[in-house]
Amino acid sequence: MIRIRSLQPPNAEQLSTLLRIASGRAMADLFFEKVLIADVYTGEVRRTNVAIWGPFIGYVGPSKDMVGRDTEVIPMGDSEWVLTPGWIEPHAHPFVGYNAVRFFEKIASLGTTTVIADTLFFVQATQKPETFPELLEKFTSLPINIGWGIRLGSQSLGFQEEEIFSPERILQALRLPDVVQIAEITNWPRLLNDDPKYVHSISAAREAGLRVDGHNAGLSLEKLQAAAAVGETACHEAIRSQEVLERLRAGLWVMLRQSSLRKDLPALLEDLPETALASGRFMLTTDGAAPYYLQDGFINQALRVAVSSGLQPMTALRMATLWPATYYHLDDMVGGIAPGKYADLVLIDNLTNFNPQIVWYHGKKIAEDKQALFPSYDLDWDRFGLGRISCSESPIDAEWMVPICTNPSFPVVDLVGTVITRASDEVLPCDGAGHVQLPDDSTDYVALLDRQHRWVVNGVLQGMFKDIEALATSATIAMHLLAIGRSPHRMADALQRVQQMGGGIVVIAEGRLQWEIPLPVGGICSEESVDNLVYIFTNFQRWIQQKGYRFDDILYTLEFLTFDTLPSVKWTPLGLWDAKGKTLIYPARLLST
């Protein structure tokens, strides 16, 4: 079943015309003469002719009988440029600083003509859940095929779970046009504990022919088998080649990740046997890459890394075309260059660099030299309840930023990876008012503040910065306000400014405002173009690294400090949560405002 509306099979009239095109009895609109094509079906790179009529490929072969007076002919002659199928991103999060419209426009101009995208932000951030179907409809105006995934739950403990992710809402969403899967199941403990909502939702999805995306980071072999048994069909969380094999042995498809958050691809390919690659159950993904990743490309960057890591170019290309198309039941329409398929095509310099020279979507040229040839699309985010965030107008008290001494020891959280923490109980000094004091220059206060100032979750974090007085952001998985810093007063000031902006990132250091990045789309996304955001966030990342940040992706660190299933201790609306021990180790503090 084809569920993406932009990829419907040709109707009877179109089939009749395609038949005449292929037999030379009707004229093509566009004709590539003697072009090198990457044939993902046979593994060949061969020179041939390709005829396009309307949105479809009508012919691939030596004939020129379908060339007429009005046919646009592109003579390739001895050019070594290669025509490939449009690339497919099987696992996107289109709200990492950029908003979904600007993201889709950018990746289309870079050769990705089909994308399967997450809807978590739309569901969690909207103030108008009833507009969700209309919102997805708006994206059909863009020159890219978009399939959507539906989440079964949030990623931060205590986030209005039963209301926003009720079984009824999930089942309604799974029936919407363009929905092709249940998006990654991050809360795998609930799934493996036989949670009825999860099991019934997966049953409904599988019955409708949808896929079920797993998020099985660190799962043992036995638990991985259980995840496959209960209906998961793919996973993108392998970080070693042995984990790739375990997923294949469980019957899962494997997405190989090369992202801003994790650059796993070289290690995944290092010891992967040819027998495993022959399975054809692999896909490449950038897994929600931050803007600074896109300065070097998108799927083409993953292709380039795969080939430089020793993968055969045609195998790498299949991972970005035919195989994800097959996984999502779209291979009758996209994923290869053949008659009857949609004319979603990328002309590249070679099968090593994968630099896109020209991109066609449904037979129309949409990009050249990585620049879009179509007008930018504006979406009224306010209409869908995804505009500037609404916060309490009451002032923010600096006292809220500091933990209260309630026990002799206090959990100190250590940032040991981009999104990984560990914690230890330490005896910290307290002042006369009963507030925890920072022990040294390597530690910061952390406060997760409810947007309406009803509660705060305090903590102490080490290993983040050296000398930042305050960083505040609204871009968190918990959808609340986060402040980190050494000065409670500056933290309160930075949070106040984030609220005034309607969402964003604010940094105060050396006694003055250093950074102010507005994120007016739901407090998570910018309205800027991706190219502008590449510049902004690349410079922000470099600056923050000079201030002691030791990792590769500051945006994900800030967002995932509130992600409740990644190890180990995270800030959630209910309090400091130990994801491994499944315990609340320091509860939220109720505020009287």
XYZ file of C-alpha atoms in Angstrom:
593
model
C 0.000 0.000 0.000
C 1.361 3.438 -0.984
C 0.500 5.816 1.857
C 2.442 8.945 0.812
C 0.108 11.042 -1.302
C 2.844 12.501 -3.500
C 3.821 8.949 -4.515
C 0.523 7.599 -5.770
C 0.794 5.133 -8.676
C -0.016 6.510 -12.168
C -3.679 6.365 -13.119
C -5.005 4.596 -16.224
C -4.530 7.615 -18.498
C -0.984 8.166 -17.274
C -0.172 4.473 -17.718
C -1.384 4.646 -21.301
C 0.871 7.625 -22.024
C 3.857 5.962 -20.350
C 3.288 2.910 -22.518
C 3.384 5.080 -25.646
C 6.509 6.896 -24.400
C 8.318 3.609 -23.820
C 7.382 2.326 -27.280
C 8.291 5.575 -29.053
C 4.707 6.522 -29.969
C 4.540 9.604 -27.725
C 7.041 12.356 -27.023
C 8.936 12.817 -23.793
C 9.111 16.137 -21.930
C 12.738 15.671 -20.895
C 15.434 13.418 -22.355
C 18.876 12.630 -20.944
C 21.050 11.558 -23.857
C 23.937 9.190 -23.143
C 23.958 9.811 -19.422
C 25.796 7.628 -16.929
C 23.240 6.152 -14.554
C 23.731 4.373 -11.251
C 21.560 1.296 -11.715
C 20.786 0.165 -8.169
C 18.914 -2.876 -9.494
C 21.901 -4.451 -11.280
C 24.811 -2.694 -9.572
C 25.997 -1.258 -12.896
C 27.105 2.215 -13.833
C 26.187 2.408 -17.499
C 25.650 4.985 -20.214
C 22.145 5.095 -21.605
C 19.210 7.367 -22.450
C 16.494 8.299 -19.953
C 13.131 9.761 -21.004
C 10.871 11.704 -18.627
C 7.196 12.441 -19.116
C 5.396 14.547 -16.531
C 6.440 13.346 -13.077
C 7.463 9.862 -14.287
C 10.334 8.077 -15.953
C 9.013 6.669 -19.220
C 11.995 4.892 -20.705
C 15.581 3.825 -19.960
C 17.529 2.423 -22.908
C 19.220 3.102 -26.255
C 16.205 4.408 -28.217
C 15.591 8.069 -29.105
C 12.192 7.524 -30.700
C 10.422 9.444 -27.941
C 12.335 12.682 -28.628
C 10.086 15.250 -30.328
C 10.128 18.897 -31.286
C 9.168 20.043 -27.775
C 11.339 17.576 -25.865
C 14.056 19.177 -23.758
C 17.220 17.224 -24.506
C 20.138 17.174 -22.062
C 23.141 15.785 -24.007
C 25.654 14.280 -21.597
C 28.147 13.098 -24.210
C 31.341 12.046 -22.478
C 30.464 13.646 -19.154
C 31.441 11.569 -16.131
C 28.633 12.985 -14.034
C 26.328 10.235 -12.795
C 22.527 10.250 -12.570
C 21.265 8.574 -9.387
C 17.809 8.038 -7.910
C 16.733 10.738 -5.464
C 18.048 9.989 -2.009
C 15.922 8.882 0.929
C 16.318 9.881 4.584
C 14.481 7.153 6.552
C 14.703 8.727 10.012
C 14.564 12.535 10.341
C 13.794 14.880 13.229
C 12.941 18.116 11.387
C 13.128 20.459 14.362
C 16.733 20.710 15.560
C 17.083 24.481 15.618
C 15.612 24.695 12.117
C 11.889 24.355 11.532
C 10.454 21.589 9.366
C 9.662 23.774 6.340
C 13.162 25.219 6.103
C 14.688 21.802 6.755
C 12.731 20.083 3.982
C 13.534 22.887 1.541
C 17.241 22.591 2.314
C 17.584 18.823 2.051
C 15.564 18.772 -1.184
C 18.096 21.173 -2.701
C 20.854 18.759 -1.602
C 19.319 15.729 -3.351
C 17.120 14.131 -0.686
C 13.754 13.789 -2.418
C 12.033 11.486 0.087
C 12.102 11.816 3.865
C 10.434 9.964 6.731
C 10.029 12.463 9.550
C 9.169 12.535 13.238
C 6.143 14.478 14.519
C 7.072 14.642 18.232
C 7.549 18.416 18.286
C 4.237 19.066 16.514
C 2.363 16.944 19.047
C 4.102 18.147 22.220
C 4.410 21.857 21.449
C 1.076 22.634 19.847
C -1.609 24.483 21.726
C -4.117 23.374 19.090
C -3.980 19.558 18.786
C -7.119 19.547 16.654
C -5.142 21.196 13.807
C -2.590 18.350 13.550
C -4.103 16.747 10.396
C -4.266 20.134 8.656
C -0.658 20.841 9.615
C 0.592 17.655 7.937
C -1.468 18.554 4.873
C 0.388 21.883 4.533
C 3.686 20.122 3.901
C 2.411 18.541 0.686
C 3.105 21.884 -1.023
C 6.866 21.282 -0.755
C 8.881 19.595 -3.557
C 9.750 16.526 -1.491
C 7.982 13.280 -0.612
C 7.254 13.290 3.135
C 6.169 10.332 5.215
C 5.453 10.811 8.906
C 5.982 8.790 12.063
C 3.687 8.896 15.106
C 5.093 8.661 18.631
C 3.606 6.497 21.359
C 4.835 8.719 24.185
C 6.935 11.689 25.232
C 10.615 11.591 26.168
C 10.420 13.349 29.523
C 8.784 11.880 32.613
C 5.664 13.707 33.708
C 4.903 15.413 30.402
C 1.064 15.208 30.188
C 1.551 11.686 28.880
C -1.938 10.257 29.180
C -3.657 13.254 27.608
C -1.367 14.098 24.702
C -0.433 10.494 23.898
C -3.730 8.814 24.666
C -4.472 5.534 22.821
C -7.367 7.216 21.001
C -5.199 10.047 19.676
C -2.485 7.636 18.594
C -4.892 5.424 16.659
C -6.456 8.467 14.973
C -3.033 9.732 13.952
C -1.975 6.354 12.548
C -4.903 6.543 10.113
C -3.860 9.909 8.646
C -2.577 10.217 5.062
C 1.224 10.233 4.713
C 1.728 8.426 8.042
C 3.962 5.415 7.365
C 5.146 4.256 10.769
C 5.210 4.394 14.522
C 8.218 6.629 15.164
C 11.105 5.498 17.332
C 10.019 3.904 20.596
C 12.423 5.488 23.062
C 10.679 4.136 26.134
C 11.466 0.509 25.370
C 11.016 -0.543 29.045
C 7.291 0.223 28.738
C 7.134 -1.789 25.538
C 8.979 -4.781 26.955
C 6.814 -4.661 30.090
C 3.821 -5.423 27.864
C 2.207 -1.989 28.203
C -1.273 -2.330 26.607
C -1.116 1.055 24.854
C 2.160 0.165 23.165
C 1.160 -3.362 22.196
C -2.268 -2.371 20.844
C -0.830 0.573 18.894
C 1.799 -1.653 17.280
C -0.833 -4.230 16.430
C -2.953 -1.557 14.714
C 0.073 -0.191 12.849
C 1.205 -3.577 11.578
C -2.351 -4.421 10.526
C -2.383 -1.230 8.438
C 0.937 -2.101 6.797
C 2.933 0.498 8.739
C 6.469 0.119 10.035
C 7.521 0.259 13.712
C 10.775 2.080 14.432
C 12.791 1.040 17.475
C 15.224 2.975 19.645
C 17.098 0.102 21.264
C 20.195 1.792 22.646
C 22.184 -0.620 24.767
C 19.639 -3.452 24.685
C 20.908 -6.910 25.528
C 20.508 -9.680 22.991
C 17.538 -11.116 24.895
C 15.725 -7.785 25.123
C 16.410 -7.094 21.461
C 14.738 -10.396 20.602
C 11.746 -9.357 22.699
C 11.510 -5.993 20.900
C 11.443 -7.777 17.553
C 8.891 -10.299 18.814
C 6.499 -7.533 19.862
C 6.597 -5.948 16.415
C 9.536 -3.596 15.937
C 10.850 -3.624 12.378
C 13.997 -1.448 12.443
C 16.536 0.170 14.761
C 19.087 2.971 14.304
C 20.878 2.645 17.656
C 23.672 0.178 16.842
C 27.056 1.717 17.651
C 29.247 -1.357 17.028
C 29.279 -3.881 14.188
C 28.380 -6.671 16.623
C 25.187 -4.790 17.506
C 24.411 -4.514 13.801
C 24.626 -8.298 13.504
C 22.429 -8.795 16.562
C 19.727 -6.625 15.013
C 19.932 -8.468 11.713
C 19.714 -11.801 13.520
C 16.533 -10.563 15.201
C 15.059 -9.883 11.754
C 15.277 -6.099 12.074
C 16.329 -3.662 9.392
C 19.321 -1.571 10.448
C 19.751 2.168 9.984
C 23.425 3.106 10.019
C 23.880 6.523 11.601
C 26.194 9.360 10.606
C 25.025 12.433 12.460
C 26.089 15.492 14.399
C 25.209 13.635 17.600
C 26.946 10.352 16.741
C 29.321 9.703 13.851
C 28.961 5.936 14.010
C 29.281 4.931 10.372
C 33.041 4.171 10.105
C 32.967 1.970 13.232
C 29.787 0.189 12.104
C 31.308 -0.696 8.744
C 34.769 -1.626 10.027
C 34.133 -5.325 10.770
C 30.802 -5.867 9.037
C 31.009 -9.047 6.951
C 30.013 -9.096 3.296
C 27.436 -11.755 4.097
C 25.612 -9.248 6.279
C 25.763 -6.508 3.639
C 24.287 -8.955 1.145
C 21.071 -9.006 3.160
C 20.017 -5.671 1.662
C 18.433 -4.634 4.980
C 20.423 -1.448 5.567
C 19.672 2.258 5.397
C 21.750 5.389 5.970
C 20.428 8.057 8.334
C 21.542 11.410 9.722
C 19.146 10.980 12.698
C 18.132 14.601 13.270
C 21.427 16.289 12.466
C 21.982 19.737 13.976
C 22.436 22.701 11.585
C 26.247 22.663 11.749
C 26.194 19.156 10.216
C 24.503 20.468 7.083
C 27.411 22.707 6.100
C 28.980 19.578 4.554
C 25.807 18.166 2.997
C 23.123 15.800 4.150
C 22.589 12.226 2.926
C 25.393 12.844 0.441
C 27.694 13.384 3.433
C 26.749 9.969 4.821
C 27.325 8.448 1.365
C 30.760 10.072 1.180
C 31.744 8.774 4.630
C 30.470 5.273 3.803
C 32.602 5.051 0.658
C 35.672 6.538 2.347
C 35.224 3.883 5.057
C 35.572 1.123 2.475
C 31.980 0.459 1.386
C 31.410 -0.148 -2.310
C 29.767 2.951 -3.854
C 26.808 1.013 -5.242
C 26.152 -0.639 -1.877
C 26.253 2.750 -0.175
C 23.899 4.190 -2.794
C 21.446 1.325 -2.324
C 21.387 2.155 1.391
C 20.161 5.641 0.453
C 17.738 4.687 -2.322
C 16.445 1.208 -3.137
C 16.682 -0.364 0.302
C 14.851 2.341 2.309
C 12.274 2.522 -0.504
C 11.776 -1.225 -0.166
C 11.537 -1.018 3.626
C 8.749 1.564 3.464
C 6.919 -0.241 0.619
C 7.718 2.615 -1.772
C 10.019 0.810 -4.198
C 7.347 0.616 -6.899
C 7.455 4.418 -7.066
C 10.951 5.587 -5.995
C 14.392 4.249 -5.193
C 15.634 3.459 -8.699
C 15.862 4.694 -12.275
C 13.384 2.632 -14.274
C 10.185 3.078 -16.338
C 7.094 3.880 -14.293
C 9.030 5.283 -11.327
C 8.789 8.903 -10.280
C 11.466 11.081 -11.864
C 13.160 12.033 -8.593
C 16.780 12.232 -9.694
C 20.158 13.622 -8.665
C 23.006 14.368 -11.051
C 26.268 14.070 -9.084
C 29.940 14.676 -9.871
C 31.010 11.089 -9.092
C 30.379 8.099 -6.844
C 33.058 9.172 -4.391
C 32.159 12.753 -3.512
C 28.400 12.529 -4.204
C 28.194 16.274 -4.763
C 24.729 17.114 -6.142
C 24.945 19.211 -9.319
C 21.265 19.220 -10.316
C 18.173 17.800 -8.578
C 14.840 16.904 -10.199
C 11.657 16.222 -8.264
C 8.788 14.609 -10.175
C 10.477 15.573 -13.438
C 11.007 19.244 -12.556
C 14.410 20.760 -11.873
C 14.315 22.048 -8.296
C 17.975 22.739 -7.487
C 21.284 23.457 -9.156
C 24.707 23.824 -7.505
C 22.988 23.056 -4.184
C 20.743 26.102 -4.520
C 16.960 25.788 -4.550
C 15.165 26.903 -7.714
C 11.728 26.924 -6.085
C 10.234 29.724 -3.952
C 10.483 29.425 -0.196
C 7.250 28.402 1.486
C 5.876 30.273 4.479
C 3.765 28.472 7.057
C 1.638 30.269 9.640
C 2.918 28.516 12.760
C 0.559 30.469 15.028
C -2.424 28.935 13.259
C -1.288 25.528 14.509
C -0.446 26.614 18.047
C 3.285 26.461 17.330
C 4.255 30.108 17.560
C 5.974 31.998 20.378
C 5.781 30.188 23.699
C 3.486 31.479 26.414
C 4.975 31.812 29.888
C 3.955 33.300 33.211
C 4.410 37.068 33.351
C 5.545 36.949 36.968
C 9.231 37.713 37.617
C 11.658 34.838 38.001
C 13.243 34.621 41.437
C 16.976 33.897 41.588
C 16.293 31.714 44.645
C 14.492 29.237 42.364
C 17.798 28.507 40.652
C 19.457 27.017 43.744
C 18.792 23.588 45.306
C 17.532 23.381 48.888
C 19.596 21.431 51.417
C 17.310 18.585 52.457
C 19.850 15.798 53.088
C 23.499 15.590 54.124
C 24.393 14.586 50.548
C 23.195 15.840 47.176
C 23.313 14.218 43.693
C 25.995 15.841 41.530
C 25.475 15.026 37.848
C 28.549 14.642 35.641
C 28.283 15.217 31.877
C 30.417 12.383 30.464
C 29.231 12.461 26.843
C 27.185 14.642 24.552
C 23.927 13.273 25.994
C 25.147 10.832 28.654
C 25.454 11.634 32.354
C 26.314 9.848 35.563
C 25.691 10.957 39.123
C 27.187 10.530 42.560
C 25.988 11.642 45.975
C 28.319 14.225 47.477
C 28.263 16.308 50.624
C 27.984 19.921 49.422
C 28.284 23.108 51.462
C 25.084 24.950 52.392
C 24.611 28.601 53.279
C 22.711 29.968 56.268
C 19.450 30.045 54.301
C 19.695 26.331 53.555
C 20.781 26.605 49.913
C 23.317 24.281 48.266
C 26.575 26.017 47.373
C 28.749 25.086 44.385
C 31.894 23.276 45.545
C 34.305 24.459 42.806
C 34.707 26.133 39.404
C 33.858 22.945 37.481
C 30.229 22.874 38.651
C 27.078 24.787 37.719
C 23.569 25.117 39.020
C 20.840 23.651 36.800
C 17.170 24.580 37.005
C 14.347 23.160 34.899
C 11.560 25.723 35.336
C 7.933 25.198 34.416
C 6.794 27.753 31.837
C 4.035 28.878 34.172
C 6.409 29.027 37.185
C 4.524 26.363 39.125
C 7.537 24.176 39.889
C 11.286 23.929 39.465
C 13.690 20.988 39.383
C 17.108 21.940 40.744
C 20.445 20.253 40.437
C 24.204 20.548 40.223
C 26.076 19.677 37.036
C 29.789 19.281 36.501
C 31.804 18.978 33.318
C 29.693 21.413 31.254
C 31.320 24.874 31.243
C 34.231 26.755 32.771
C 33.125 30.337 33.114
C 29.579 30.945 31.915
C 27.427 32.899 34.324
C 24.163 31.758 32.757
C 22.785 29.888 29.765
C 19.008 29.630 29.376
C 16.998 27.826 26.723
C 13.446 26.837 25.873
C 14.678 24.119 23.485
C 14.319 21.059 25.707
C 12.704 17.665 25.268
C 10.631 18.455 28.364
C 9.235 21.588 26.620
C 10.030 23.705 29.686
C 12.733 26.263 30.466
C 16.279 25.202 31.350
C 18.987 27.344 32.942
C 22.613 26.404 33.629
C 25.222 28.593 35.262
C 27.172 29.789 38.292
C 25.178 32.946 39.013
C 21.567 32.441 40.158
C 20.750 36.090 39.426
C 22.148 35.870 35.899
C 20.299 32.586 35.360
C 17.042 34.293 36.314
C 17.859 37.209 33.979
C 18.616 34.838 31.097
C 15.383 32.907 31.635
C 13.424 36.161 31.759
C 14.908 37.161 28.411
C 14.052 33.776 26.863
C 10.454 34.322 27.933
C 10.395 37.851 26.491
C 11.666 36.490 23.156
C 8.925 33.864 23.075
C 11.561 31.136 23.074
C 15.251 30.841 22.322
C 18.750 30.556 23.746
C 20.385 33.279 25.854
C 23.945 33.251 27.230
C 25.457 35.680 29.742
C 29.206 35.609 30.381
C 31.857 38.109 31.482
C 29.124 40.326 32.874
C 27.222 40.860 29.626
C 24.904 39.279 27.103
C 26.972 37.139 24.712
C 24.367 35.215 22.720
C 20.709 35.663 21.931
C 19.228 33.171 19.458
C 15.459 33.509 18.962
C 13.488 30.269 18.564
C 9.949 31.605 18.039
C 8.488 28.395 16.573
C 7.275 26.605 19.687
C 10.387 27.613 21.610
C 12.339 24.953 19.731
C 12.801 26.158 16.145
C 14.015 29.217 14.297
C 12.365 30.930 11.351
C 15.770 31.478 9.726
C 16.961 29.580 6.663
C 19.118 26.532 7.286
C 22.095 28.316 5.668
C 21.804 31.142 8.208
C 21.454 28.649 11.042
C 24.546 26.771 9.882
C 26.482 30.007 10.335
C 24.842 30.918 13.665
C 25.112 27.536 15.342
C 28.571 26.732 13.990
C 29.857 29.903 15.615
C 27.857 29.223 18.766
C 29.312 25.721 19.005
C 32.869 27.038 18.608
C 32.328 29.750 21.199
C 30.795 27.401 23.746
C 33.704 24.968 23.279
C 36.072 27.800 24.169
C 34.093 28.091 27.392
C 34.796 24.499 28.387
C 32.145 22.481 26.555
C 34.014 19.303 25.512
C 31.656 17.588 23.081
C 30.412 17.886 19.491
C 26.769 18.905 19.725
C 25.683 21.583 22.198
C 22.095 21.640 20.884
C 21.573 17.961 21.680
C 23.234 18.301 25.072
C 20.811 21.062 26.044
C 17.765 19.263 24.653
C 18.647 15.858 26.099
C 19.400 16.925 29.663
C 15.649 16.345 30.022
C 15.465 13.047 28.039
C 14.265 10.443 30.547
C 15.457 7.140 29.031
C 19.099 7.922 28.221
C 21.579 7.179 31.008
C 21.799 8.178 33.615
C 20.310 11.100 35.573
C 18.137 13.702 33.832
C 15.965 16.686 34.718
C 12.255 15.914 34.171
C 9.027 17.694 35.204
C 8.735 15.261 38.130
C 12.290 15.774 39.353
C 15.818 14.412 38.898
C 15.284 10.988 37.373
C 17.673 8.025 37.361
C 16.974 6.323 34.029
C 18.908 3.186 34.960
C 17.541 2.727 38.444
C 14.035 3.946 37.442
C 13.882 6.101 40.553
C 13.184 9.731 41.357
C 16.221 10.880 43.304
C 15.350 14.563 43.884
C 11.744 15.701 43.417
C 10.462 18.881 41.783
C 9.936 21.813 44.135
C 6.523 23.464 44.051
C 6.656 27.246 43.803
C 4.291 29.811 45.242
C 4.154 32.699 42.780
